[in-house]
PDB file of C-alpha atoms in Angstrom:
ATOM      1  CA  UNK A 202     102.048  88.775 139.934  1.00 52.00           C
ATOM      2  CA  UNK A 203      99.420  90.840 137.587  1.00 52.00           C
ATOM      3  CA  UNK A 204      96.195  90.941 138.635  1.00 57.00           C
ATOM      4  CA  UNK A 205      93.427  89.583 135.833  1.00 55.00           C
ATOM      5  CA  UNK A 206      92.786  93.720 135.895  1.00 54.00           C
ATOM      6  CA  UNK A 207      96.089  94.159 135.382  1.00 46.00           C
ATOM      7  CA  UNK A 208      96.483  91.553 132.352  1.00 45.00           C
ATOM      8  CA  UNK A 209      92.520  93.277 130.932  1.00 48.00           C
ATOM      9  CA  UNK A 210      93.907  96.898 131.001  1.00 53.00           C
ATOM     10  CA  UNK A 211      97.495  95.851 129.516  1.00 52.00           C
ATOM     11  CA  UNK A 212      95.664  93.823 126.441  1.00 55.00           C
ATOM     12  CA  UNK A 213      92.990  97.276 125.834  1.00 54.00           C
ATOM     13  CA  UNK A 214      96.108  99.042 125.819  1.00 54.00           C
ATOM     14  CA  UNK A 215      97.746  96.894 123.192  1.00 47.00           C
ATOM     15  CA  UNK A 216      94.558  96.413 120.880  1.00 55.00           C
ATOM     16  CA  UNK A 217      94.235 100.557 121.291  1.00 52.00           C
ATOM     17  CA  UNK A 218      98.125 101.225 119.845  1.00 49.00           C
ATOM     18  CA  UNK A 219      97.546  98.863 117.006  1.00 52.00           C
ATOM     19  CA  UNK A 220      94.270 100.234 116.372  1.00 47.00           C
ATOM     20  CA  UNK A 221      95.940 103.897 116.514  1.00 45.00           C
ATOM     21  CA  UNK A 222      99.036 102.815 114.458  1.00 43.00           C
ATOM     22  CA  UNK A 223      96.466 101.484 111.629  1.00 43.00           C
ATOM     23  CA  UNK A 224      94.487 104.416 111.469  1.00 44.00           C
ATOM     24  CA  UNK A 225      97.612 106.508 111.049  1.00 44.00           C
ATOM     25  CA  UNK A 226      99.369 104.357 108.737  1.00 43.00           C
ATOM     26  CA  UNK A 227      95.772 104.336 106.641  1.00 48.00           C
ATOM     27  CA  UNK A 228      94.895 108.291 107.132  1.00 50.00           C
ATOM     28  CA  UNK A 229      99.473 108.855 105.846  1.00 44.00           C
ATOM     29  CA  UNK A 230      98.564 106.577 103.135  1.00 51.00           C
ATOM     30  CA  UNK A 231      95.048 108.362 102.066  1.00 52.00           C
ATOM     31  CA  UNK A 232      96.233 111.876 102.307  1.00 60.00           C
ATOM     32  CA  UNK A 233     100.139 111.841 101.363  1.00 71.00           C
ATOM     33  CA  UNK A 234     101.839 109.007  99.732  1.00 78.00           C
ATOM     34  CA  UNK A 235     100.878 105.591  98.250  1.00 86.00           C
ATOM     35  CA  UNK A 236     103.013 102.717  97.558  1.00 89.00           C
ATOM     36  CA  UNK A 237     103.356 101.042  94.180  1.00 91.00           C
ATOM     37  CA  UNK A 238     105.126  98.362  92.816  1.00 91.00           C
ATOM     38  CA  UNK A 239     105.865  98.008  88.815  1.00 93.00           C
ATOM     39  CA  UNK A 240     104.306  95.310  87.915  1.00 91.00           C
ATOM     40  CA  UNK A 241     105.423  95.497  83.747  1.00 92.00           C
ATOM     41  CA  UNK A 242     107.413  96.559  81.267  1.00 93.00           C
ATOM     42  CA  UNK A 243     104.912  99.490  79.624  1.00 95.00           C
ATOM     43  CA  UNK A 244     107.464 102.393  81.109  1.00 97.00           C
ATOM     44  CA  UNK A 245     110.598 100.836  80.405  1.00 96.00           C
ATOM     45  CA  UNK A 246     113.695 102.447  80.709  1.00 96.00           C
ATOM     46  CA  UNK A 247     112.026 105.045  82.907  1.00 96.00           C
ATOM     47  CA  UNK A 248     110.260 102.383  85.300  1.00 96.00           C
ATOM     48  CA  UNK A 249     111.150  98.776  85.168  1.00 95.00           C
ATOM     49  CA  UNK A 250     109.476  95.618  86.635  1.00 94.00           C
ATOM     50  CA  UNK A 251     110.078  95.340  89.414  1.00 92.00           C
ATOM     51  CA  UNK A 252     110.596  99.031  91.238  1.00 94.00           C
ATOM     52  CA  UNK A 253     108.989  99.969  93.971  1.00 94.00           C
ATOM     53  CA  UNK A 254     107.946 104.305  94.268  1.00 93.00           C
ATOM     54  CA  UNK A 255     105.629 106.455  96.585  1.00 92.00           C
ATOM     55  CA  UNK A 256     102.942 107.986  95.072  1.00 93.00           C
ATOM     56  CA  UNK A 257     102.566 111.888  96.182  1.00 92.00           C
ATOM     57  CA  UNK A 258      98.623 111.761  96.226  1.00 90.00           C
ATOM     58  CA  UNK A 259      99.027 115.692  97.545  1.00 91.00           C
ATOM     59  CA  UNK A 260     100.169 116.653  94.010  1.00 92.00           C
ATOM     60  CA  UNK A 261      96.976 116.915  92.247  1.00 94.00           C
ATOM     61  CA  UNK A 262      94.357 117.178  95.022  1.00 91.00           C
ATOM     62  CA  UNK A 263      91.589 114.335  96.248  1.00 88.00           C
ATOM     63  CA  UNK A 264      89.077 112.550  94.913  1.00 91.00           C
ATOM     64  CA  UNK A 265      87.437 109.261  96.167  1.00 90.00           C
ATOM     65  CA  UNK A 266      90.048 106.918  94.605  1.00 87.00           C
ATOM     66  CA  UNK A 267      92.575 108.787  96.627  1.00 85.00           C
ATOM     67  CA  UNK A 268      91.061 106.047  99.321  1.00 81.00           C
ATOM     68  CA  UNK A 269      91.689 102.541  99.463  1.00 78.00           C
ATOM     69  CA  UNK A 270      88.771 101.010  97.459  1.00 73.00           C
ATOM     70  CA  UNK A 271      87.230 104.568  96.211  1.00 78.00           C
ATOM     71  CA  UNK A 272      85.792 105.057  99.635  1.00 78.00           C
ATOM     72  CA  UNK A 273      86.299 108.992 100.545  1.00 81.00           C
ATOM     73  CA  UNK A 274      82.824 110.473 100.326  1.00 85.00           C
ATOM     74  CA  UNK A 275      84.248 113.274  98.028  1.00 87.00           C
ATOM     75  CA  UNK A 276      82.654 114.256  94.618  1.00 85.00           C
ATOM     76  CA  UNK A 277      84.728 115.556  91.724  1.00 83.00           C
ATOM     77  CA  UNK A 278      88.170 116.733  93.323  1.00 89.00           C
ATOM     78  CA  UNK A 279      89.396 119.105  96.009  1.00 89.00           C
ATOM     79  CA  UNK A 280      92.755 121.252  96.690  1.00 83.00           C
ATOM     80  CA  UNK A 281      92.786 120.429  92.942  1.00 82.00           C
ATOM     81  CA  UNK A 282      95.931 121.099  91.161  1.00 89.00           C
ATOM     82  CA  UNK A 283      96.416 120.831  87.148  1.00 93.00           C
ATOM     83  CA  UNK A 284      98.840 117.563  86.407  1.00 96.00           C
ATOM     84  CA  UNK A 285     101.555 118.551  83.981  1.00 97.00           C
ATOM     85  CA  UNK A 286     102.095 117.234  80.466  1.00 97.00           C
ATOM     86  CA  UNK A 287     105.142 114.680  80.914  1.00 97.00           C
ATOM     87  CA  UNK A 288     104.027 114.209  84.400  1.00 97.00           C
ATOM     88  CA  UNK A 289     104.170 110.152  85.363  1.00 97.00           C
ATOM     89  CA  UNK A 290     100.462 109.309  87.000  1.00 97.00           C
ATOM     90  CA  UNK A 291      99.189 106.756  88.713  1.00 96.00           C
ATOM     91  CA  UNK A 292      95.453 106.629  87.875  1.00 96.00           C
ATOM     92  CA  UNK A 293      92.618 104.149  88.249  1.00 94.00           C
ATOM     93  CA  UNK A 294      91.792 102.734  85.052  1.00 94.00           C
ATOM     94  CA  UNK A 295      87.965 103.497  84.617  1.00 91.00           C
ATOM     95  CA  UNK A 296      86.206 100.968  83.955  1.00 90.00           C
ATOM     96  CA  UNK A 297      88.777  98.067  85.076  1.00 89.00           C
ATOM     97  CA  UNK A 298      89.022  99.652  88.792  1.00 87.00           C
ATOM     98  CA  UNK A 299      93.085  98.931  88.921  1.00 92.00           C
ATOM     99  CA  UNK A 300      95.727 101.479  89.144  1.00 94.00           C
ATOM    100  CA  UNK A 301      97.967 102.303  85.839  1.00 95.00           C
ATOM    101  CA  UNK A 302     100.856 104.154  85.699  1.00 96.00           C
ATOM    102  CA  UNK A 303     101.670 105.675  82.464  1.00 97.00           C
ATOM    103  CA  UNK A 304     103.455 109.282  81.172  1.00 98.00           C
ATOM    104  CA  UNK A 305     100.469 112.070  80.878  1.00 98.00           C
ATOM    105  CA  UNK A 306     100.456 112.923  77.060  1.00 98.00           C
ATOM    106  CA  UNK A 307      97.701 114.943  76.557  1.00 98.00           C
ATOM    107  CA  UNK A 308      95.433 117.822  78.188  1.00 98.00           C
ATOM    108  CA  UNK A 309      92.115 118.813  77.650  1.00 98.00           C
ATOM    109  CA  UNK A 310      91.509 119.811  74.009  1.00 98.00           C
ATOM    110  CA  UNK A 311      94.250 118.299  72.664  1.00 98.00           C
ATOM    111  CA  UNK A 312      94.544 116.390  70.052  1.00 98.00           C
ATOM    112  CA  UNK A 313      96.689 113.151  69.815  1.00 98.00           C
ATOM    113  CA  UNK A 314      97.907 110.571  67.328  1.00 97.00           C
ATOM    114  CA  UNK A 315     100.467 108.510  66.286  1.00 96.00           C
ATOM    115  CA  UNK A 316     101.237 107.750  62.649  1.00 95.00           C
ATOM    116  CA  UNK A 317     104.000 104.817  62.038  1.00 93.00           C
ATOM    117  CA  UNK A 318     105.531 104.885  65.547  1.00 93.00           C
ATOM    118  CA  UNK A 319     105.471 108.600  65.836  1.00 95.00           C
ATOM    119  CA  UNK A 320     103.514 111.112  68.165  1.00 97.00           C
ATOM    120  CA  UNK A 321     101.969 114.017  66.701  1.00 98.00           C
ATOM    121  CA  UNK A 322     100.143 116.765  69.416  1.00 98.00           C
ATOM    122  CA  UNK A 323      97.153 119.421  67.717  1.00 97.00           C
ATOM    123  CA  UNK A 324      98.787 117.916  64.212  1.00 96.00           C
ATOM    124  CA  UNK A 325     102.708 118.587  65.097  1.00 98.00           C
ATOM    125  CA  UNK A 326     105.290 115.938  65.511  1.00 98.00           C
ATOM    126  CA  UNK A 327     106.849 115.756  68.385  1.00 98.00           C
ATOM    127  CA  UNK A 328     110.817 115.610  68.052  1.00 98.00           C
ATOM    128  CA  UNK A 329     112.583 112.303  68.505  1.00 97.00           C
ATOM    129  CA  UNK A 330     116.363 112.571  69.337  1.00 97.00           C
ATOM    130  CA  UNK A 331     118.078 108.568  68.517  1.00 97.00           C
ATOM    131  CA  UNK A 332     119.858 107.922  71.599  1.00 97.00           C
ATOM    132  CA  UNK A 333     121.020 104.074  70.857  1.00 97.00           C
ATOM    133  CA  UNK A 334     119.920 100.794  71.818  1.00 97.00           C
ATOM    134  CA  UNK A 335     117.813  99.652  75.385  1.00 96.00           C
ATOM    135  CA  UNK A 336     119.531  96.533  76.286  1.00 96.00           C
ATOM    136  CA  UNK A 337     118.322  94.015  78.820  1.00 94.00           C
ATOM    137  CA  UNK A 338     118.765  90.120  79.189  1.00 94.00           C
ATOM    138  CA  UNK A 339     115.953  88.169  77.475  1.00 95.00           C
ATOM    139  CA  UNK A 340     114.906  86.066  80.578  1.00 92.00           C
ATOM    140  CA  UNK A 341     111.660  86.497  82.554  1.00 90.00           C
ATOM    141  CA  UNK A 342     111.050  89.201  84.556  1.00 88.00           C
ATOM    142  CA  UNK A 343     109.041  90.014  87.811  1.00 83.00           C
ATOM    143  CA  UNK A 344     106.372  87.920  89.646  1.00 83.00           C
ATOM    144  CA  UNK A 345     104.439  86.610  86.842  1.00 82.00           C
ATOM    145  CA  UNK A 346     107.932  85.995  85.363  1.00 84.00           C
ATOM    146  CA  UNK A 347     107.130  87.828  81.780  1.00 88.00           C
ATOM    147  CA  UNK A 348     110.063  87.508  79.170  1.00 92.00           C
ATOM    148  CA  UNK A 349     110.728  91.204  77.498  1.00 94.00           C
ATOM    149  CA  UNK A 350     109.715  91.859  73.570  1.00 93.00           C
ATOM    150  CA  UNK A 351     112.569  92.665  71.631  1.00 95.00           C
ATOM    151  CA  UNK A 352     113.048  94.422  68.564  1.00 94.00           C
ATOM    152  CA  UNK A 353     116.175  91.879  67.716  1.00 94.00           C
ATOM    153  CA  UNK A 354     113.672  89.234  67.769  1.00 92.00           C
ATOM    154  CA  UNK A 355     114.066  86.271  67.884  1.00 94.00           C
ATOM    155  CA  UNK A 356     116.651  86.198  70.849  1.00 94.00           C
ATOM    156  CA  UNK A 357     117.302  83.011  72.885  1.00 94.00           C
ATOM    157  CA  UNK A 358     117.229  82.587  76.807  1.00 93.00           C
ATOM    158  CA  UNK A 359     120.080  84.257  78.343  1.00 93.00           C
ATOM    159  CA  UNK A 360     120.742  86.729  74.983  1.00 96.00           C
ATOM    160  CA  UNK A 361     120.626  90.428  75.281  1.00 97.00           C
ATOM    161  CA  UNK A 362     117.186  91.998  74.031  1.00 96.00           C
ATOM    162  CA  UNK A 363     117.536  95.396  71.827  1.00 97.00           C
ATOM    163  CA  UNK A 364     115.117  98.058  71.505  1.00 96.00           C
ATOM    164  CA  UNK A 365     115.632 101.603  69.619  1.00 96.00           C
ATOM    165  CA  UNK A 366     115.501 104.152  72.202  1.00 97.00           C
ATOM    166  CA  UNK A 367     114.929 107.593  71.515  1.00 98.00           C
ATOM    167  CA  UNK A 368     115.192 110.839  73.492  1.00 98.00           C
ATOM    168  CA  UNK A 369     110.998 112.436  73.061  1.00 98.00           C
ATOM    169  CA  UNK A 370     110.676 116.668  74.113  1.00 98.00           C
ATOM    170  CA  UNK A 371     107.277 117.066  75.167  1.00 98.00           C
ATOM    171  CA  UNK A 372     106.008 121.375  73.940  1.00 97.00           C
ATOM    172  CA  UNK A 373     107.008 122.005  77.451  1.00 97.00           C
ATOM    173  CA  UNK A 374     110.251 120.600  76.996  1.00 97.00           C
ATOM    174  CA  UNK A 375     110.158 117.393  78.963  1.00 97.00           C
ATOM    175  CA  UNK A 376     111.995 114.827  77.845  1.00 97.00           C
ATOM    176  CA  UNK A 377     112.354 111.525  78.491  1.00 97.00           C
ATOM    177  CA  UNK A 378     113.139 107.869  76.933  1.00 97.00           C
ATOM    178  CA  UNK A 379     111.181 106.230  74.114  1.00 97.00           C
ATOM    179  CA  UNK A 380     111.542 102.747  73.266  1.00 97.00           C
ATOM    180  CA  UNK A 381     110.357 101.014  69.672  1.00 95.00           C
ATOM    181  CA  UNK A 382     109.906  97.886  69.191  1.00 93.00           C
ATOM    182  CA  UNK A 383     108.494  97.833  65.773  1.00 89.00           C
ATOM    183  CA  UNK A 384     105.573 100.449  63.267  1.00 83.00           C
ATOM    184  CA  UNK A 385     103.429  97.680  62.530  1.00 82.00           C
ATOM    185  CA  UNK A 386     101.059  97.631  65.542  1.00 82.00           C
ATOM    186  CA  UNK A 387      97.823  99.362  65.374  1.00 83.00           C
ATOM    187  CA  UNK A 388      99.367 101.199  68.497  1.00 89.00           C
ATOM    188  CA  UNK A 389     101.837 102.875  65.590  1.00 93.00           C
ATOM    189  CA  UNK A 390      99.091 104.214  63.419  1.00 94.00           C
ATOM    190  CA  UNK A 391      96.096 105.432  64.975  1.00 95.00           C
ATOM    191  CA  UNK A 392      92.882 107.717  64.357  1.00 95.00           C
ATOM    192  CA  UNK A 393      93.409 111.244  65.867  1.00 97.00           C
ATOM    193  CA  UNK A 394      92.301 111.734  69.775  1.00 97.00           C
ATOM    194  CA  UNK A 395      90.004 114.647  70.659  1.00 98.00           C
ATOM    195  CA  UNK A 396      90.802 114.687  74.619  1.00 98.00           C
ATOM    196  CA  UNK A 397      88.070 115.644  75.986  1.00 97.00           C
ATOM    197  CA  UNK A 398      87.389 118.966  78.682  1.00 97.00           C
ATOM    198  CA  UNK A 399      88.056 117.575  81.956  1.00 96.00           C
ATOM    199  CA  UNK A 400      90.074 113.803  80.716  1.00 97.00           C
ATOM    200  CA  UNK A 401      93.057 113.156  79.685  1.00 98.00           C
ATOM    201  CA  UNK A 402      95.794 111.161  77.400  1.00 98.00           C
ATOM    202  CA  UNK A 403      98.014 108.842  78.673  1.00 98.00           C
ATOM    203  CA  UNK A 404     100.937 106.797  76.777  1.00 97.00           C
ATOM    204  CA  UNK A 405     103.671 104.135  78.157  1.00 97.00           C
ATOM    205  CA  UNK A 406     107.046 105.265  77.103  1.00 97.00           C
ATOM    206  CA  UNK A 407     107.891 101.535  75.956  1.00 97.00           C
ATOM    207  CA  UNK A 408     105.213 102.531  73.038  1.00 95.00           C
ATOM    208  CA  UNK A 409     105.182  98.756  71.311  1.00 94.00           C
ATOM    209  CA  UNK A 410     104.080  97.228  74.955  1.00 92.00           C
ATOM    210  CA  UNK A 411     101.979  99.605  76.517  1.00 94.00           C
ATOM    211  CA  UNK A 412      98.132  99.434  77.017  1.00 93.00           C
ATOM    212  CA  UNK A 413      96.874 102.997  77.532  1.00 95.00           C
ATOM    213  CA  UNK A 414      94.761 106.038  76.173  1.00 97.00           C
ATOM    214  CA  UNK A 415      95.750 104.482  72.352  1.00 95.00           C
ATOM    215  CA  UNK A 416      93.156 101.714  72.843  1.00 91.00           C
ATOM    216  CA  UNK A 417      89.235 102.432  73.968  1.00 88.00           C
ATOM    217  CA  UNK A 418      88.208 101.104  77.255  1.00 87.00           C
ATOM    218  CA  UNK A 419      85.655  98.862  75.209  1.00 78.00           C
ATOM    219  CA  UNK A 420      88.598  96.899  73.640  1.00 79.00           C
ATOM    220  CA  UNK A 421      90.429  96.417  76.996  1.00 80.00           C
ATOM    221  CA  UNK A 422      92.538  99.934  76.764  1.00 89.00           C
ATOM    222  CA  UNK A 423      92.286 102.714  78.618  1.00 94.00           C
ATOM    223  CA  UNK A 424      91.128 105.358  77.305  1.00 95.00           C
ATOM    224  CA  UNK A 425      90.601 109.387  78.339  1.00 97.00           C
ATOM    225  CA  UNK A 426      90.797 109.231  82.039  1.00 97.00           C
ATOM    226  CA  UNK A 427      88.759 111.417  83.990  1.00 96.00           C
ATOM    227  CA  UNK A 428      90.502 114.000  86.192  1.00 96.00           C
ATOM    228  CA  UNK A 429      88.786 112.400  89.202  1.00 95.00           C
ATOM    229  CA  UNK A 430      90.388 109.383  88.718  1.00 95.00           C
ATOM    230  CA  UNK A 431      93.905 110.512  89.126  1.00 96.00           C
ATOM    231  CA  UNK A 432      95.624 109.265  92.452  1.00 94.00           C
ATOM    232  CA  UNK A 433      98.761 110.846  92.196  1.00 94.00           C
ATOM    233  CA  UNK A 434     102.387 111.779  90.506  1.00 96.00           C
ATOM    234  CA  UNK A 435     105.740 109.449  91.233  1.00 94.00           C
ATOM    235  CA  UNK A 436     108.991 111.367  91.519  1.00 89.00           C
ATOM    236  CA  UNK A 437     111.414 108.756  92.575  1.00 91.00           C
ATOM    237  CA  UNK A 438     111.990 105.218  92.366  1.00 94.00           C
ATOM    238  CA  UNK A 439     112.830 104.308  96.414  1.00 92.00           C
ATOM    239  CA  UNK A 440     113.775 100.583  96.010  1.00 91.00           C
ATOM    240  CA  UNK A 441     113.605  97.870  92.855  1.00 92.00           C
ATOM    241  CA  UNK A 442     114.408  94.416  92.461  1.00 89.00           C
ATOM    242  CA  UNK A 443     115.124  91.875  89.134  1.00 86.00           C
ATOM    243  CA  UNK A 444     113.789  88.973  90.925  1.00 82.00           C
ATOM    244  CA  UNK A 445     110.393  87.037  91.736  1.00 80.00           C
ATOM    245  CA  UNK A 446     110.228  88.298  95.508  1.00 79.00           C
ATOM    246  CA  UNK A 447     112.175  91.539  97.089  1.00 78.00           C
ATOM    247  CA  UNK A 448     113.409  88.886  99.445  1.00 81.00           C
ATOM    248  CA  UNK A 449     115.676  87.909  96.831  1.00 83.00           C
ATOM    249  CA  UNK A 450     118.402  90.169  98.018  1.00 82.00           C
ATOM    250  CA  UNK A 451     120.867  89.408  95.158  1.00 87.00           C
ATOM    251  CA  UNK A 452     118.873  90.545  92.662  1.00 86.00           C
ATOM    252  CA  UNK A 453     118.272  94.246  94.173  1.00 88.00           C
ATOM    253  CA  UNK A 454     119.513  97.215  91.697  1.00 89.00           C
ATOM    254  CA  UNK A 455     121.249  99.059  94.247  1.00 91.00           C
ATOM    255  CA  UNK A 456     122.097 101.665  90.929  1.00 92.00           C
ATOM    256  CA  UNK A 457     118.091 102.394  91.091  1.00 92.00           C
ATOM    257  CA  UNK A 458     117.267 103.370  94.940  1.00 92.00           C
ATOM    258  CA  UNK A 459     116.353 107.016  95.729  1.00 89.00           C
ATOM    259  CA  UNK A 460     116.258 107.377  91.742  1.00 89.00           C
ATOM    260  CA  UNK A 461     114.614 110.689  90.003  1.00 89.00           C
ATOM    261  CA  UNK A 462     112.063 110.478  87.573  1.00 89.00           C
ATOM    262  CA  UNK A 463     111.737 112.422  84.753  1.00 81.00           C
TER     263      UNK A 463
END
């Protein structure tokens, strides 16, 4: 029979791995990768509700939102490294304090604006390629259980929701998937963007749903976003589900795990 010594050391022991396995589980999750689910439909096709992706926080260096509730005692950035035009980020919104992900659009200097639906970078447009129609059910989506927009509008329950989608190439030839809902938003025309020296540009490639760097932070947008406040660049989608919970096994996309992003 164990001794109450015994019983003392083998609890210490126990509370001292799970104490250890925290620490390393928060020091992998501060330094290297951070999880993320998609929680809406602003990067559609490239990202849908519901995927779930690890963040590489190593890719652009660390700042004190690369810890759990802006914590690290770092100011500005170290072991920086320049994010990529095209790149997808995962940022902290700056004056909202949750994270965004959204396509990086435009660099320091640059300037940005859309006139009816299009993108134009430093007063050039940037080519559109048609590539068909983004087709999804119309039924709700996620946790919060959001139905999509459509540009076939109005679609019943159960019918199949259209969107134009268009291939966009990025100067540095990155493509990737645009979908339009309609040119009517103020989204579709706006003023031109000066992006400021050390901020930058941000868009949602489902451009008739997306809140980002279109809309001021005073109006509930986002804005430039400080370098500081990126976290990190997704690569690949690791897991996604259709349904309310990932426990919902039936409605896993087995056609998105270990997915590339572009």
């Amino acid at each position: 029979m164990a001794s109450a010594t015994q019983k003392k050391d083998g609890i210490g022991e126990s509370i001292k791995t799970i104490v250890f396995a925290l620490l390393i589980a928060g020091a992998f999750r501060t330094l290297f990768f951070q999880p993320f689910w998609i929680p809406s439909g602003s990067m559609k096709e490239t990202l849908l509700i519901g995927d779930f992706l690890f963040v590489n926080k190593m890719a652009y260096g660390y700042s004190k939102y690369s810890c759990p509730f802006a914590i690290c005692p770092i100011s500005g950035r170290i072991f920086a490294s320049e994010p990529e035009r095209g790149d997808i980020v995962v940022f902290r919104h700056p004056t909202a304090g949750t994270d965004y992900i959204k396509r990086l659009i435009g660099l320091p200097g640059d300037r940005v604006q859309t006139r009816d639906g299009r993108l134009y970078l430093n007063d050039t447009m940037v080519p559109q390629e048609p590539a068909g129609d983004f087709s999804e059910p119309y039924a709700q989506q996620g946790p919060v259980q959001q139905f999509p927009r459509c540009e076939n509008a109005p679609v019943g329950e159960g019918g199949t929701c259209l969107k134009s989608r268009t291939i966009e190439t990025l100067p540095n030839d990155v493509s990737y998937p645009v979908l339009n809902i309609d040119n009517n938003g103020a989204a579709d025309n706006t003023p031109v963007f000066t992006v400021p020296e050390g901020h930058f540009f941000f868009m949602g490639d489902n451009r008739d749903n997306s809140l980002d760097s279109r809309a001021p932070q005073a109006v509930g947008g986002v804005g430039m976003v400080p370098f500081d406040h990126l976290i990190g660049r997704a690569r690949h989608v690791v897991f996604s589900s259709a349904g309310s919970s990932m426990l919902y096994f039936w409605t896993w996309r087995s056609d998105r795990f270990f997915v590339g992003l572009e």
